[in-house]
Coordinates of C-alpha atoms and ligand atoms in Angstrom, one line a residue:
Chain B
M291 CA 39.4 -118.9 -222.5
G292 CA 41.4 -114.9 -223.4
L293 CA 44.2 -115.5 -223.1
E294 CA 45.8 -118.9 -223.0
H295 CA 43.5 -119.8 -226.0
A296 CA 45.4 -117.4 -228.1
L297 CA 49.3 -118.0 -226.5
G298 CA 48.9 -121.9 -226.6
D299 CA 51.2 -122.8 -225.0
T300 CA 53.8 -120.8 -225.4
A301 CA 56.6 -118.3 -222.7
L302 CA 56.6 -115.0 -222.2
T303 CA 59.3 -113.2 -222.3
T304 CA 60.0 -109.3 -220.6
T305 CA 61.6 -107.5 -217.8
I306 CA 59.7 -107.5 -214.3
D307 CA 60.2 -104.2 -214.5
S308 CA 57.6 -104.1 -217.4
A309 CA 55.3 -106.5 -216.4
I310 CA 55.2 -104.4 -212.6
N311 CA 54.2 -101.9 -214.2
W312 CA 51.9 -103.2 -216.7
C313 CA 49.8 -104.5 -213.5
R314 CA 50.2 -101.2 -211.8
K315 CA 49.1 -99.8 -214.9
N316 CA 46.0 -101.0 -215.5
S317 CA 44.8 -101.6 -211.8
L318 CA 45.2 -97.9 -211.0
W319 CA 42.4 -97.0 -207.7
P320 CA 41.7 -93.3 -207.8
M321 CA 41.4 -91.2 -204.6
P322 CA 38.8 -88.6 -206.0
L323 CA 38.2 -85.1 -203.9
G324 CA 36.2 -83.5 -205.7
I325 CA 36.2 -79.9 -203.6
S326 CA 33.8 -78.2 -206.2
C327 CA 31.8 -78.3 -210.0
C328 CA 34.5 -79.9 -211.7
G329 CA 33.9 -83.7 -209.4
I330 CA 30.8 -83.5 -211.2
E331 CA 32.1 -83.6 -214.1
M332 CA 34.9 -86.1 -212.7
M333 CA 31.7 -88.6 -211.3
A334 CA 30.8 -89.0 -214.8
F335 CA 33.6 -89.5 -215.8
A336 CA 32.9 -93.3 -213.6
M337 CA 29.6 -94.0 -214.5
P338 CA 28.7 -95.7 -217.6
R339 CA 28.3 -93.0 -220.3
F340 CA 32.4 -92.6 -220.4
D341 CA 33.1 -95.2 -218.1
V342 CA 36.8 -96.4 -217.0
A343 CA 36.4 -99.3 -216.0
R344 CA 37.1 -99.5 -219.2
F345 CA 41.2 -98.9 -218.3
G346 CA 40.9 -100.3 -215.0
A347 CA 40.5 -97.3 -213.1
E348 CA 37.1 -97.5 -211.8
V349 CA 37.4 -98.6 -208.4
F350 CA 37.2 -94.9 -206.4
R351 CA 38.6 -95.6 -203.4
F352 CA 37.5 -92.8 -200.7
S353 CA 40.5 -93.5 -198.3
P354 CA 44.2 -92.4 -199.0
R355 CA 45.9 -95.8 -197.9
Q356 CA 44.4 -97.4 -200.7
A357 CA 44.7 -95.4 -203.3
D358 CA 47.6 -94.6 -205.6
L359 CA 46.0 -91.7 -208.5
L360 CA 45.1 -88.6 -207.2
I361 CA 42.6 -86.9 -209.2
V362 CA 42.3 -82.8 -207.6
A363 CA 39.5 -82.2 -209.5
G364 CA 38.1 -78.1 -208.4
T365 CA 39.1 -74.9 -206.8
T366 CA 41.5 -75.7 -204.3
T367 CA 41.7 -72.1 -201.3
Y368 CA 44.7 -72.4 -199.1
K369 CA 42.3 -73.6 -196.6
M370 CA 41.5 -76.6 -198.8
A371 CA 45.5 -76.9 -199.3
T372 CA 46.2 -78.4 -196.3
V373 CA 43.8 -81.1 -196.3
V374 CA 45.0 -81.7 -200.0
R375 CA 48.6 -82.0 -199.0
K376 CA 47.3 -84.6 -196.4
I377 CA 46.2 -86.4 -198.5
Y378 CA 48.6 -87.3 -200.9
D379 CA 51.3 -87.5 -197.7
Q380 CA 49.0 -90.6 -196.9
M381 CA 49.1 -92.1 -199.7
P382 CA 51.6 -95.2 -200.0
D383 CA 54.3 -95.0 -202.8
P384 CA 54.0 -95.1 -205.5
K385 CA 51.3 -92.8 -206.3
W386 CA 50.6 -90.0 -209.1
V387 CA 48.2 -86.6 -208.9
I388 CA 46.0 -85.4 -211.3
A389 CA 45.7 -81.9 -211.2
M390 CA 41.9 -81.5 -213.2
G391 CA 40.9 -77.9 -214.2
A392 CA 41.8 -74.2 -215.4
C393 CA 41.5 -73.7 -211.0
T394 CA 43.9 -76.3 -210.1
S395 CA 46.6 -76.6 -211.9
S396 CA 46.4 -72.5 -212.0
G397 CA 43.9 -70.6 -209.9
G398 CA 41.8 -70.1 -213.5
M399 CA 39.8 -67.4 -213.0
Y400 CA 40.4 -67.2 -209.5
R401 CA 42.8 -65.0 -209.6
T402 CA 41.8 -63.7 -205.8
Y403 CA 43.8 -63.4 -202.5
S404 CA 41.5 -66.8 -201.3
V405 CA 42.9 -69.6 -204.2
V406 CA 46.7 -71.5 -204.8
Q407 CA 46.8 -70.1 -208.0
G408 CA 47.7 -73.8 -208.9
I409 CA 48.7 -76.8 -207.0
D410 CA 52.0 -77.0 -208.0
Q411 CA 53.3 -75.0 -205.4
F412 CA 53.0 -77.5 -202.8
L413 CA 51.8 -81.0 -205.0
P414 CA 53.8 -82.9 -207.2
V415 CA 51.7 -83.0 -210.3
D416 CA 52.2 -85.4 -213.0
V417 CA 49.6 -84.3 -216.3
Y418 CA 47.4 -80.9 -216.0
V419 CA 44.6 -81.1 -217.3
A420 CA 42.6 -78.2 -219.8
G421 CA 38.8 -76.7 -219.3
C422 CA 36.8 -75.3 -217.1
P423 CA 35.2 -77.9 -216.3
P424 CA 37.0 -80.0 -218.7
R425 CA 35.0 -83.0 -219.9
P426 CA 35.4 -86.2 -219.0
D427 CA 38.0 -87.3 -222.4
N428 CA 39.6 -85.3 -221.3
L429 CA 40.2 -86.6 -217.8
L430 CA 40.5 -90.6 -219.2
H431 CA 42.8 -88.6 -222.0
A432 CA 44.7 -88.0 -218.7
L433 CA 44.3 -91.0 -217.6
L434 CA 45.8 -92.9 -220.6
M435 CA 48.5 -90.6 -220.3
I436 CA 49.6 -91.7 -216.5
Q437 CA 48.8 -95.2 -217.7
E438 CA 52.3 -94.3 -220.5
K439 CA 54.1 -92.9 -217.8
I440 CA 53.5 -95.2 -215.1
Q441 CA 54.9 -97.9 -217.7
R442 CA 57.8 -95.4 -218.4
G443 CA 58.2 -96.0 -214.6
E444 CA 57.6 -92.5 -214.4
S445 CA 56.5 -90.7 -211.1
K446 CA 56.5 -87.0 -210.0
S447 CA 56.1 -87.9 -206.4
T448 CA 58.8 -91.0 -206.3
P449 CA 60.6 -93.0 -208.7
M450 CA 59.7 -96.2 -207.0
T451 CA 60.1 -99.1 -210.0
V452 CA 62.2 -102.0 -209.5
A453 CA 64.9 -100.4 -211.3
A454 CA 65.0 -96.9 -210.4
E455 CA 65.5 -97.9 -206.8
R456 CA 68.0 -100.1 -208.0
Q457 CA 69.4 -97.5 -209.9
E458 CA 69.0 -94.8 -207.0
Q459 CA 71.0 -97.1 -204.1
Q460 CA 74.2 -97.8 -206.5
L461 CA 73.9 -93.9 -207.6
L462 CA 73.6 -93.5 -202.8
Q463 CA 76.4 -96.3 -203.0
I464 CA 79.2 -94.7 -205.5
Q465 CA 79.1 -92.0 -204.1
G466 CA 79.4 -93.5 -201.0
I467 CA 82.6 -94.6 -202.3
N468 CA 84.2 -91.6 -203.9
N469 CA 82.9 -89.5 -200.0
N470 CA 85.4 -92.8 -198.5
Chain P
M175 CA 3.0 -51.6 -198.7
L176 CA 4.7 -51.8 -195.7
T177 CA 3.0 -48.2 -194.5
T178 CA 1.9 -50.3 -191.2
V179 CA 4.7 -51.8 -190.2
V180 CA 7.2 -48.3 -190.4
E181 CA 4.4 -46.6 -188.9
R182 CA 4.9 -49.2 -186.0
L183 CA 8.4 -48.0 -185.8
K184 CA 7.9 -44.8 -185.9
I185 CA 5.6 -44.0 -183.1
Q186 CA 7.7 -46.3 -180.9
F187 CA 11.7 -45.5 -181.9
S188 CA 10.9 -42.2 -183.3
N189 CA 14.6 -41.4 -182.3
S190 CA 16.2 -44.2 -183.4
I191 CA 15.9 -43.8 -187.1
L192 CA 18.2 -42.1 -189.1
E193 CA 16.4 -42.4 -192.3
I194 CA 13.6 -43.9 -194.0
R195 CA 13.8 -44.9 -197.6
E196 CA 11.6 -46.6 -200.6
F197 CA 13.5 -48.1 -203.3
R198 CA 11.3 -50.7 -205.8
D199 CA 8.9 -51.3 -203.0
E200 CA 12.3 -52.9 -201.1
T201 CA 11.7 -50.4 -197.5
T202 CA 15.0 -49.6 -195.8
I203 CA 15.9 -48.3 -192.6
H204 CA 18.5 -46.7 -191.0
I205 CA 18.7 -46.9 -187.1
K206 CA 21.2 -46.2 -184.1
K207 CA 23.6 -48.4 -183.9
E208 CA 22.9 -48.4 -180.1
D209 CA 18.8 -49.4 -180.7
I210 CA 19.3 -51.8 -183.3
V211 CA 18.7 -55.1 -180.7
R212 CA 15.7 -53.0 -179.3
V213 CA 14.0 -52.6 -183.2
C214 CA 14.8 -56.1 -184.3
A215 CA 13.4 -57.7 -181.0
F216 CA 10.6 -55.0 -181.5
L217 CA 9.8 -55.8 -185.3
R218 CA 10.2 -59.9 -184.7
D219 CA 7.3 -59.3 -181.2
D220 CA 5.1 -56.7 -182.6
E221 CA 1.2 -58.7 -183.4
S222 CA 1.3 -56.5 -187.1
C223 CA 5.4 -57.0 -188.0
L224 CA 5.8 -60.6 -187.2
F225 CA 9.6 -60.3 -189.0
N226 CA 10.5 -64.2 -187.3
Y227 CA 13.4 -65.2 -189.9
C228 CA 16.6 -63.1 -189.7
S229 CA 17.5 -64.4 -193.4
D230 CA 21.2 -62.1 -194.0
I231 CA 23.3 -60.3 -191.9
C232 CA 26.0 -58.8 -194.3
G233 CA 28.4 -55.8 -193.9
A234 CA 29.3 -53.0 -196.3
D235 CA 32.3 -50.8 -196.6
A236 CA 31.9 -47.8 -198.6
Y237 CA 35.6 -46.4 -197.2
S238 CA 34.9 -43.1 -196.6
P239 CA 36.1 -40.7 -194.0
E240 CA 32.7 -41.4 -191.9
N241 CA 30.5 -44.7 -191.5
R242 CA 32.9 -46.2 -193.0
F243 CA 31.2 -49.4 -192.7
E244 CA 27.5 -51.0 -191.7
V245 CA 26.0 -53.9 -191.4
I246 CA 22.9 -54.6 -193.0
Y247 CA 19.6 -56.6 -192.0
N248 CA 17.0 -58.0 -194.5
L249 CA 14.7 -59.6 -192.4
Y250 CA 11.9 -61.4 -193.4
S251 CA 8.3 -62.6 -192.3
L252 CA 7.2 -66.4 -192.6
S253 CA 3.4 -65.0 -191.7
Y254 CA 3.0 -62.0 -193.3
K255 CA 6.3 -62.8 -196.4
H256 CA 6.5 -59.3 -196.3
R257 CA 10.9 -57.8 -196.4
I258 CA 12.8 -55.6 -194.4
R259 CA 15.6 -54.2 -194.8
L260 CA 17.9 -52.5 -191.3
K261 CA 21.5 -50.6 -192.0
V262 CA 23.2 -49.7 -188.7
F263 CA 25.9 -47.3 -189.5
I264 CA 29.7 -48.5 -187.8
D265 CA 32.8 -45.5 -187.8
E266 CA 36.4 -46.5 -188.2
S267 CA 37.6 -45.9 -185.0
D268 CA 34.7 -47.4 -183.4
L269 CA 34.6 -51.3 -185.2
H270 CA 31.8 -52.5 -182.6
C271 CA 28.4 -53.5 -183.2
P272 CA 25.0 -54.9 -180.8
S273 CA 24.5 -58.4 -181.3
V274 CA 21.4 -59.5 -182.7
I275 CA 21.8 -63.1 -181.8
S276 CA 19.5 -63.3 -178.8
V277 CA 16.5 -61.4 -181.3
W278 CA 17.3 -64.5 -183.5
P279 CA 19.9 -67.0 -183.0
G280 CA 19.9 -68.3 -186.7
A281 CA 21.6 -64.9 -186.5
N282 CA 25.2 -66.2 -185.3
W283 CA 27.0 -67.4 -188.5
P284 CA 25.6 -64.4 -190.1
E285 CA 27.2 -61.8 -187.8
R286 CA 30.6 -64.9 -187.8
E287 CA 30.7 -64.2 -191.2
T288 CA 30.9 -60.1 -191.1
Y289 CA 33.3 -60.6 -188.3
D290 CA 35.5 -62.3 -190.9
M291 CA 35.0 -60.7 -194.0
L292 CA 35.3 -57.0 -192.6
G293 CA 36.2 -56.8 -188.9
I294 CA 33.1 -55.6 -187.5
I295 CA 32.6 -57.3 -183.7
F296 CA 29.6 -58.0 -182.8
D297 CA 29.7 -57.4 -178.5
G298 CA 27.5 -60.1 -177.5
H299 CA 28.5 -63.2 -179.9
N300 CA 29.0 -66.0 -177.7
D301 CA 31.2 -67.9 -180.7
L302 CA 33.2 -63.9 -182.5
R303 CA 35.5 -67.1 -184.8
R304 CA 36.7 -66.8 -187.9
M305 CA 34.3 -68.5 -190.9
Y306 CA 36.0 -68.8 -194.0
M307 CA 40.0 -67.5 -193.6
P308 CA 41.6 -69.5 -191.6
E309 CA 41.4 -68.6 -188.0
E310 CA 45.7 -66.5 -187.1
F311 CA 44.2 -64.3 -190.8
E312 CA 45.3 -61.2 -189.7
Y313 CA 43.0 -59.0 -192.3
F314 CA 39.4 -59.0 -193.3
P315 CA 39.7 -59.7 -197.3
L316 CA 36.2 -57.9 -197.5
R317 CA 37.9 -54.3 -196.2
K318 CA 38.1 -51.8 -199.6
D319 CA 42.1 -51.0 -198.5
F320 CA 43.1 -55.2 -199.3
P321 CA 44.5 -56.2 -202.0
M322 CA 42.6 -58.0 -204.5
M323 CA 45.8 -60.9 -204.2
G324 CA 45.8 -61.0 -200.7
V325 CA 49.0 -60.3 -198.8
P326 CA 51.9 -62.5 -199.6
D327 CA 52.8 -65.2 -197.5
S328 CA 49.6 -63.3 -195.0
I329 CA 48.3 -67.6 -195.3
P330 CA 51.1 -71.1 -195.1
L331 CA 51.0 -72.8 -197.6
P332 CA 52.4 -76.7 -197.5
R333 CA 55.8 -77.9 -197.1
K334 CA 56.1 -78.8 -201.0
Ligands
SF4_587 S1 38.0 -74.9 -213.5 FE1 36.0 -74.6 -214.2 S2 34.4 -76.3 -214.0 FE2 36.4 -76.9 -213.1 S3 35.8 -76.5 -210.9 FE3 37.2 -74.1 -211.7 S4 35.5 -73.4 -211.6 FE4 35.0 -75.2 -211.4

């Protein structure tokens, strides 16, 4: 059934990286951080009407240690910033971050003393989603953009594809040689 | 509508009442600061008042040279379903105000909130800590002289 049927007795050639990235991008496990009204749209994004399961990211994990995509959905106050950062730090590499909504991306309408004017002041953000709140389809679009990034082997947090890791090691070695 | 309550108060606390105001069927009574606990206890227990629910306590900053701050008590009676508002003036030179948690234990958090936002110190409160702002924050955000965007670097952000 399915793939074997279509392919028959053939072989596929690809690189390890693109195979791994293909797996990664279709099995993202999001860590939902619905810290205010945007969280409601994030829930809709997981529900059957918008159905994020079509893109393989339906396993919402409420433990950062089992997640690789952080969706920050809502107004982030200074007091909450420490918590957001702590959750982010607990996620294993490689990881990606979506800043959902105007508040998270830039402080939004809360131009005041208590709200961080954009979570990129303390977190590396991969995709920003505009809107107050963004519609769930906007968030789906952000997820698709994250998938494209993963396929290209990019992450703002860590450049952790096999090739990038190797490249980094090679660079280190070259630098080491030059230093000697 | 609140005539009985006001009359009873006038008889009992003629020296503590500074002003009685009526606006759109809402009664507001200014009370002397040092008598607020006694007045509150009376309003809670008196048969014709029975204000057994302290629905909110908040503060205001008039930014005036005298009597800069106000503490405002919104009371409700679950038995008679009537409301009253009490006010107490706080001068900037003396930010203390007697706590009413002995009258309504539920006044604990509203008083903490008022302390957090305006810096009014409630004497007799058992747990006067910051509520919304971080513990080590030094300013009082709802004061009129606090800049709207806050004081730069007064709340540390995590390292990037
Ligand atoms: S962007 Fe709008 S909907 Fe989203 S958290 Fe901010 S105020 Fe709420």
